[in-house]
Amino acid sequence: MIRILIVEDEKAISDLIRLNLTKAGHQCKCVYDGMTAADILEEENFDLIILDVMLPKLSGFELMEYIRPLKIPVIFLTAKGTLEDRMKGLTSGAEDYMVKPFEIVELLARVNIVLRRYHKMEQKLQFNDIIVDVENQTVTCGGQEAELTPKELELLILLLRNRNITLFREKIYEEIWGTEYSVESRTLDLHIQRLRKKLDLGKSLKTVFKVGYRLEDTNEISV
Ligand code: CA
């Protein structure tokens, strides 16, 4: 499981990020000041750090001094959106930079991009009783091996890695088929229908009318 450290002193923002990253299947730990973050980084390992700039005790920029030798990718979060701060964030070694207020969907997308860049994508994905072994390209559903075509499998992995996020038809199409989406094409819809049928995803794999598709976790997650 991907482990993410969230360093953000505004509890509401921290909770929102944690809730969404947990829903996306990641394991999160939240700390609320720079010193605690430095302490925890000496003891625990993380795959990614979401780091606020303005923090009590030790600022995000100062904390970068501790993080850089650990080679853990960082996404900066900050209310300060000036070019100067953005430059400072990126030159200090951060992978990305988000200005508050931000859309949580955008943060999730950037988290995925950074994890992929660092080859930290999960190789075993689970959704209810569906287990996908990405490396060996196998899928089981309720313990039984499911027969998926290569494109169906790619589509399933894309949906699993973006669970609870609405994926635009165009984006899915380009990602899986590598060509530009055409409105007349029924290919994507057909593949979705087959996935629903083969893996009993009728309830979880939602159609977002005229927009795209979303794989929805219906299990409640406590925060
Ligand atoms: Ca702050």
mmCIF file of C-alpha atoms and ligand atoms in Angstrom:
data_model
loop_
_atom_site.group_PDB
_atom_site.id
_atom_site.type_symbol
_atom_site.label_atom_id
_atom_site.label_comp_id
_atom_site.label_asym_id
_atom_site.label_seq_id
_atom_site.Cartn_x
_atom_site.Cartn_y
_atom_site.Cartn_z
ATOM 1 C CA MET A 1 0.000 0.000 0.000
ATOM 2 C CA ILE A 2 1.214 3.508 -0.841
ATOM 3 C CA ARG A 3 2.002 5.513 2.308
ATOM 4 C CA ILE A 4 1.493 9.253 2.237
ATOM 5 C CA LEU A 5 2.481 11.795 4.880
ATOM 6 C CA ILE A 6 0.249 14.862 5.040
ATOM 7 C CA VAL A 7 1.879 17.859 6.733
ATOM 8 C CA GLU A 8 -0.776 20.545 7.007
ATOM 9 C CA ASP A 9 -1.755 22.587 10.061
ATOM 10 C CA GLU A 10 -5.266 23.443 8.893
ATOM 11 C CA LYS A 11 -7.247 20.486 10.188
ATOM 12 C CA ALA A 12 -10.149 20.867 7.761
ATOM 13 C CA ILE A 13 -7.820 20.757 4.752
ATOM 14 C CA SER A 14 -5.802 17.912 6.235
ATOM 15 C CA ASP A 15 -8.981 15.881 6.872
ATOM 16 C CA LEU A 16 -10.252 16.515 3.373
ATOM 17 C CA ILE A 17 -6.989 15.347 1.809
ATOM 18 C CA ARG A 18 -6.794 12.309 4.058
ATOM 19 C CA LEU A 19 -10.371 11.284 3.356
ATOM 20 C CA ASN A 20 -9.866 11.461 -0.385
ATOM 21 C CA LEU A 21 -6.471 9.805 -0.488
ATOM 22 C CA THR A 22 -7.770 7.026 1.772
ATOM 23 C CA LYS A 23 -10.718 6.553 -0.563
ATOM 24 C CA ALA A 24 -8.244 6.347 -3.425
ATOM 25 C CA GLY A 25 -6.726 3.362 -1.623
ATOM 26 C CA HIS A 26 -3.693 4.970 0.015
ATOM 27 C CA GLN A 27 -2.583 4.845 3.617
ATOM 28 C CA CYS A 28 -2.225 8.308 5.161
ATOM 29 C CA LYS A 29 -0.650 9.801 8.214
ATOM 30 C CA CYS A 30 -1.331 13.406 9.246
ATOM 31 C CA VAL A 31 0.918 15.692 11.253
ATOM 32 C CA TYR A 32 0.217 19.333 11.977
ATOM 33 C CA ASP A 33 3.587 21.031 12.390
ATOM 34 C CA GLY A 34 7.051 20.896 10.847
ATOM 35 C CA MET A 35 8.898 19.538 13.887
ATOM 36 C CA THR A 36 6.608 16.523 14.280
ATOM 37 C CA ALA A 37 7.015 15.886 10.568
ATOM 38 C CA ALA A 38 10.828 15.911 10.900
ATOM 39 C CA ASP A 39 10.585 13.491 13.839
ATOM 40 C CA ILE A 40 8.299 11.062 12.088
ATOM 41 C CA LEU A 41 10.477 11.092 8.964
ATOM 42 C CA GLU A 42 13.357 9.763 11.046
ATOM 43 C CA GLU A 43 11.317 6.765 12.068
ATOM 44 C CA GLU A 44 8.959 5.952 9.261
ATOM 45 C CA ASN A 45 9.058 5.537 5.533
ATOM 46 C CA PHE A 46 6.712 7.239 3.098
ATOM 47 C CA ASP A 47 6.185 7.104 -0.652
ATOM 48 C CA LEU A 48 5.000 10.693 -0.959
ATOM 49 C CA ILE A 49 4.682 13.824 1.182
ATOM 50 C CA ILE A 50 2.000 16.487 0.833
ATOM 51 C CA LEU A 51 3.594 19.501 2.427
ATOM 52 C CA ASP A 52 2.120 22.836 3.428
ATOM 53 C CA VAL A 53 4.549 25.784 3.321
ATOM 54 C CA MET A 54 3.301 27.912 6.234
ATOM 55 C CA LEU A 55 3.586 25.588 9.223
ATOM 56 C CA PRO A 56 4.141 26.080 12.955
ATOM 57 C CA LYS A 57 7.648 25.470 14.318
ATOM 58 C CA LEU A 58 9.342 24.607 11.033
ATOM 59 C CA SER A 59 8.200 25.831 7.634
ATOM 60 C CA GLY A 60 7.689 23.579 4.651
ATOM 61 C CA PHE A 61 10.731 25.088 2.949
ATOM 62 C CA GLU A 62 12.861 24.393 6.040
ATOM 63 C CA LEU A 63 11.499 20.882 6.266
ATOM 64 C CA MET A 64 12.652 20.264 2.691
ATOM 65 C CA GLU A 65 16.219 20.212 4.062
ATOM 66 C CA TYR A 66 15.288 17.045 5.954
ATOM 67 C CA ILE A 67 13.305 15.536 3.145
ATOM 68 C CA ARG A 68 15.706 16.025 0.235
ATOM 69 C CA PRO A 69 18.271 13.396 1.350
ATOM 70 C CA LEU A 70 15.432 10.895 1.832
ATOM 71 C CA LYS A 71 14.462 11.222 -1.844
ATOM 72 C CA ILE A 72 10.762 11.153 -1.080
ATOM 73 C CA PRO A 73 8.703 13.083 -3.647
ATOM 74 C CA VAL A 74 6.932 16.171 -2.309
ATOM 75 C CA ILE A 75 3.887 18.078 -3.457
ATOM 76 C CA PHE A 76 3.810 21.539 -1.890
ATOM 77 C CA LEU A 77 0.526 23.074 -0.791
ATOM 78 C CA THR A 78 0.378 26.727 -0.132
ATOM 79 C CA ALA A 79 -1.841 29.758 0.004
ATOM 80 C CA LYS A 80 0.949 31.816 -1.448
ATOM 81 C CA GLY A 81 0.672 31.755 -5.176
ATOM 82 C CA THR A 82 3.288 34.234 -6.221
ATOM 83 C CA LEU A 83 5.764 33.278 -8.869
ATOM 84 C CA GLU A 84 8.605 33.727 -6.414
ATOM 85 C CA ASP A 85 7.183 31.180 -3.983
ATOM 86 C CA ARG A 86 6.394 28.778 -6.752
ATOM 87 C CA MET A 87 9.981 29.012 -7.969
ATOM 88 C CA LYS A 88 11.279 28.509 -4.454
ATOM 89 C CA GLY A 89 9.101 25.428 -4.009
ATOM 90 C CA LEU A 90 10.264 23.824 -7.198
ATOM 91 C CA THR A 91 13.931 24.751 -6.870
ATOM 92 C CA SER A 92 13.962 23.359 -3.328
ATOM 93 C CA GLY A 93 13.327 19.957 -4.852
ATOM 94 C CA ALA A 94 9.555 19.562 -4.746
ATOM 95 C CA GLU A 95 7.942 17.552 -7.533
ATOM 96 C CA ASP A 96 4.882 19.714 -7.782
ATOM 97 C CA TYR A 97 3.185 22.714 -6.315
ATOM 98 C CA MET A 98 -0.492 23.436 -5.607
ATOM 99 C CA VAL A 99 -1.959 26.775 -4.647
ATOM 100 C CA LYS A 100 -4.806 26.883 -2.115
ATOM 101 C CA PRO A 101 -7.703 26.794 -2.530
ATOM 102 C CA PHE A 102 -7.359 23.832 -4.873
ATOM 103 C CA GLU A 103 -9.641 21.204 -6.307
ATOM 104 C CA ILE A 104 -9.185 17.901 -4.529
ATOM 105 C CA VAL A 105 -9.580 16.085 -7.865
ATOM 106 C CA GLU A 106 -6.589 17.973 -9.190
ATOM 107 C CA LEU A 107 -4.519 17.024 -6.168
ATOM 108 C CA LEU A 108 -5.462 13.351 -6.627
ATOM 109 C CA ALA A 109 -4.459 13.531 -10.276
ATOM 110 C CA ARG A 110 -1.104 15.084 -9.391
ATOM 111 C CA VAL A 111 -0.504 12.486 -6.680
ATOM 112 C CA ASN A 112 -1.000 9.799 -9.325
ATOM 113 C CA ILE A 113 1.365 11.516 -11.745
ATOM 114 C CA VAL A 114 4.104 11.828 -9.115
ATOM 115 C CA LEU A 115 3.682 8.223 -7.947
ATOM 116 C CA ARG A 116 3.873 7.026 -11.521
ATOM 117 C CA ARG A 117 6.973 9.129 -12.168
ATOM 118 C CA TYR A 118 8.597 7.480 -9.161
ATOM 119 C CA HIS A 119 7.426 4.014 -10.216
ATOM 120 C CA LYS A 120 5.489 3.752 -7.015
ATOM 121 C CA MET A 121 2.278 2.572 -8.511
ATOM 122 C CA GLU A 122 0.628 -0.198 -6.566
ATOM 123 C CA GLN A 123 1.144 -3.598 -8.200
ATOM 124 C CA LYS A 124 -1.684 -5.324 -6.341
ATOM 125 C CA LEU A 125 -5.032 -3.587 -6.555
ATOM 126 C CA GLN A 126 -8.140 -4.577 -4.699
ATOM 127 C CA PHE A 127 -11.731 -3.521 -4.986
ATOM 128 C CA ASN A 128 -14.251 -5.447 -2.893
ATOM 129 C CA ASP A 129 -13.622 -9.084 -3.904
ATOM 130 C CA ILE A 130 -11.762 -8.172 -7.098
ATOM 131 C CA ILE A 131 -7.984 -8.507 -6.951
ATOM 132 C CA VAL A 132 -5.752 -7.373 -9.800
ATOM 133 C CA ASP A 133 -2.125 -8.413 -10.029
ATOM 134 C CA VAL A 134 -0.754 -5.745 -12.342
ATOM 135 C CA GLU A 135 2.634 -7.345 -12.797
ATOM 136 C CA ASN A 136 1.295 -10.767 -13.768
ATOM 137 C CA GLN A 137 -1.747 -9.315 -15.533
ATOM 138 C CA THR A 138 -4.226 -11.503 -13.707
ATOM 139 C CA VAL A 139 -7.599 -10.758 -12.175
ATOM 140 C CA THR A 140 -9.605 -12.734 -9.689
ATOM 141 C CA CYS A 141 -13.173 -12.029 -8.674
ATOM 142 C CA GLY A 142 -14.410 -13.789 -5.555
ATOM 143 C CA GLY A 143 -11.392 -16.085 -5.717
ATOM 144 C CA GLN A 144 -12.141 -17.163 -9.306
ATOM 145 C CA GLU A 145 -9.891 -16.147 -12.146
ATOM 146 C CA ALA A 146 -11.654 -13.690 -14.453
ATOM 147 C CA GLU A 147 -11.039 -13.789 -18.189
ATOM 148 C CA LEU A 148 -10.442 -10.263 -19.383
ATOM 149 C CA THR A 149 -9.107 -9.076 -22.696
ATOM 150 C CA PRO A 150 -5.918 -6.955 -22.500
ATOM 151 C CA LYS A 151 -7.909 -3.743 -23.107
ATOM 152 C CA GLU A 152 -10.504 -4.669 -20.492
ATOM 153 C CA LEU A 153 -7.705 -5.249 -18.012
ATOM 154 C CA GLU A 154 -6.044 -1.911 -18.818
ATOM 155 C CA LEU A 155 -9.371 -0.175 -18.402
ATOM 156 C CA LEU A 156 -9.993 -1.903 -15.073
ATOM 157 C CA ILE A 157 -6.556 -0.869 -13.767
ATOM 158 C CA LEU A 158 -7.161 2.733 -14.831
ATOM 159 C CA LEU A 159 -10.523 2.782 -13.041
ATOM 160 C CA LEU A 160 -9.063 1.168 -9.913
ATOM 161 C CA ARG A 161 -6.221 3.654 -9.740
ATOM 162 C CA ASN A 162 -8.679 6.506 -10.003
ATOM 163 C CA ARG A 163 -11.447 5.118 -7.844
ATOM 164 C CA ASN A 164 -14.076 7.633 -6.768
ATOM 165 C CA ILE A 165 -12.900 10.043 -9.426
ATOM 166 C CA THR A 166 -14.958 10.716 -12.522
ATOM 167 C CA LEU A 167 -12.857 9.958 -15.569
ATOM 168 C CA PHE A 168 -13.715 11.799 -18.738
ATOM 169 C CA ARG A 169 -14.541 9.633 -21.738
ATOM 170 C CA GLU A 170 -11.899 11.402 -23.820
ATOM 171 C CA LYS A 171 -9.221 10.819 -21.222
ATOM 172 C CA ILE A 172 -10.025 7.135 -20.784
ATOM 173 C CA TYR A 173 -10.108 6.644 -24.511
ATOM 174 C CA GLU A 174 -6.783 8.299 -25.121
ATOM 175 C CA GLU A 175 -5.180 6.528 -22.197
ATOM 176 C CA ILE A 176 -6.299 3.031 -23.210
ATOM 177 C CA TRP A 177 -6.517 3.192 -26.985
ATOM 178 C CA GLY A 178 -3.864 5.809 -27.507
ATOM 179 C CA THR A 179 -5.829 7.541 -30.220
ATOM 180 C CA GLU A 180 -8.088 10.525 -30.237
ATOM 181 C CA TYR A 181 -11.604 9.935 -29.018
ATOM 182 C CA SER A 182 -14.404 10.038 -31.527
ATOM 183 C CA VAL A 183 -17.957 10.606 -30.386
ATOM 184 C CA GLU A 184 -19.398 7.899 -32.629
ATOM 185 C CA SER A 185 -17.206 5.206 -31.186
ATOM 186 C CA ARG A 186 -18.988 2.694 -28.976
ATOM 187 C CA THR A 187 -15.768 0.882 -28.090
ATOM 188 C CA LEU A 188 -15.403 2.366 -24.626
ATOM 189 C CA ASP A 189 -19.046 1.808 -23.682
ATOM 190 C CA LEU A 190 -18.822 -1.779 -24.860
ATOM 191 C CA HIS A 191 -15.745 -2.418 -22.737
ATOM 192 C CA ILE A 192 -17.421 -0.856 -19.711
ATOM 193 C CA GLN A 193 -20.479 -3.032 -20.217
ATOM 194 C CA ARG A 194 -18.336 -6.133 -20.421
ATOM 195 C CA LEU A 195 -16.400 -5.225 -17.279
ATOM 196 C CA ARG A 196 -19.655 -4.680 -15.407
ATOM 197 C CA LYS A 197 -20.893 -8.064 -16.512
ATOM 198 C CA LYS A 198 -17.709 -10.063 -16.001
ATOM 199 C CA LEU A 199 -16.883 -8.623 -12.587
ATOM 200 C CA ASP A 200 -20.371 -7.893 -11.311
ATOM 201 C CA LEU A 201 -19.670 -4.159 -11.165
ATOM 202 C CA GLY A 202 -23.176 -3.068 -12.099
ATOM 203 C CA LYS A 203 -23.584 -1.058 -8.920
ATOM 204 C CA SER A 204 -20.078 0.375 -8.516
ATOM 205 C CA LEU A 205 -19.104 1.249 -12.073
ATOM 206 C CA LYS A 206 -21.213 4.357 -12.619
ATOM 207 C CA THR A 207 -22.004 6.167 -15.813
ATOM 208 C CA VAL A 208 -21.703 9.915 -15.407
ATOM 209 C CA PHE A 209 -24.148 11.110 -18.031
ATOM 210 C CA LYS A 210 -22.428 12.691 -21.044
ATOM 211 C CA VAL A 211 -19.168 12.973 -19.078
ATOM 212 C CA GLY A 212 -17.592 9.629 -18.394
ATOM 213 C CA TYR A 213 -17.349 6.841 -15.858
ATOM 214 C CA ARG A 214 -16.539 6.455 -12.191
ATOM 215 C CA LEU A 215 -15.713 3.405 -10.104
ATOM 216 C CA GLU A 216 -17.334 4.105 -6.784
ATOM 217 C CA ASP A 217 -16.406 2.670 -3.425
ATOM 218 C CA THR A 218 -19.686 2.307 -1.613
ATOM 219 C CA ASN A 219 -18.086 1.232 1.659
ATOM 220 C CA GLU A 220 -18.031 3.997 4.222
ATOM 221 C CA ILE A 221 -14.595 5.095 5.313
ATOM 222 C CA SER A 222 -14.240 6.570 8.772
ATOM 223 C CA VAL A 223 -12.003 9.580 9.250
HETATM 224 CA CA CA B 1 -0.517 26.411 6.929
#
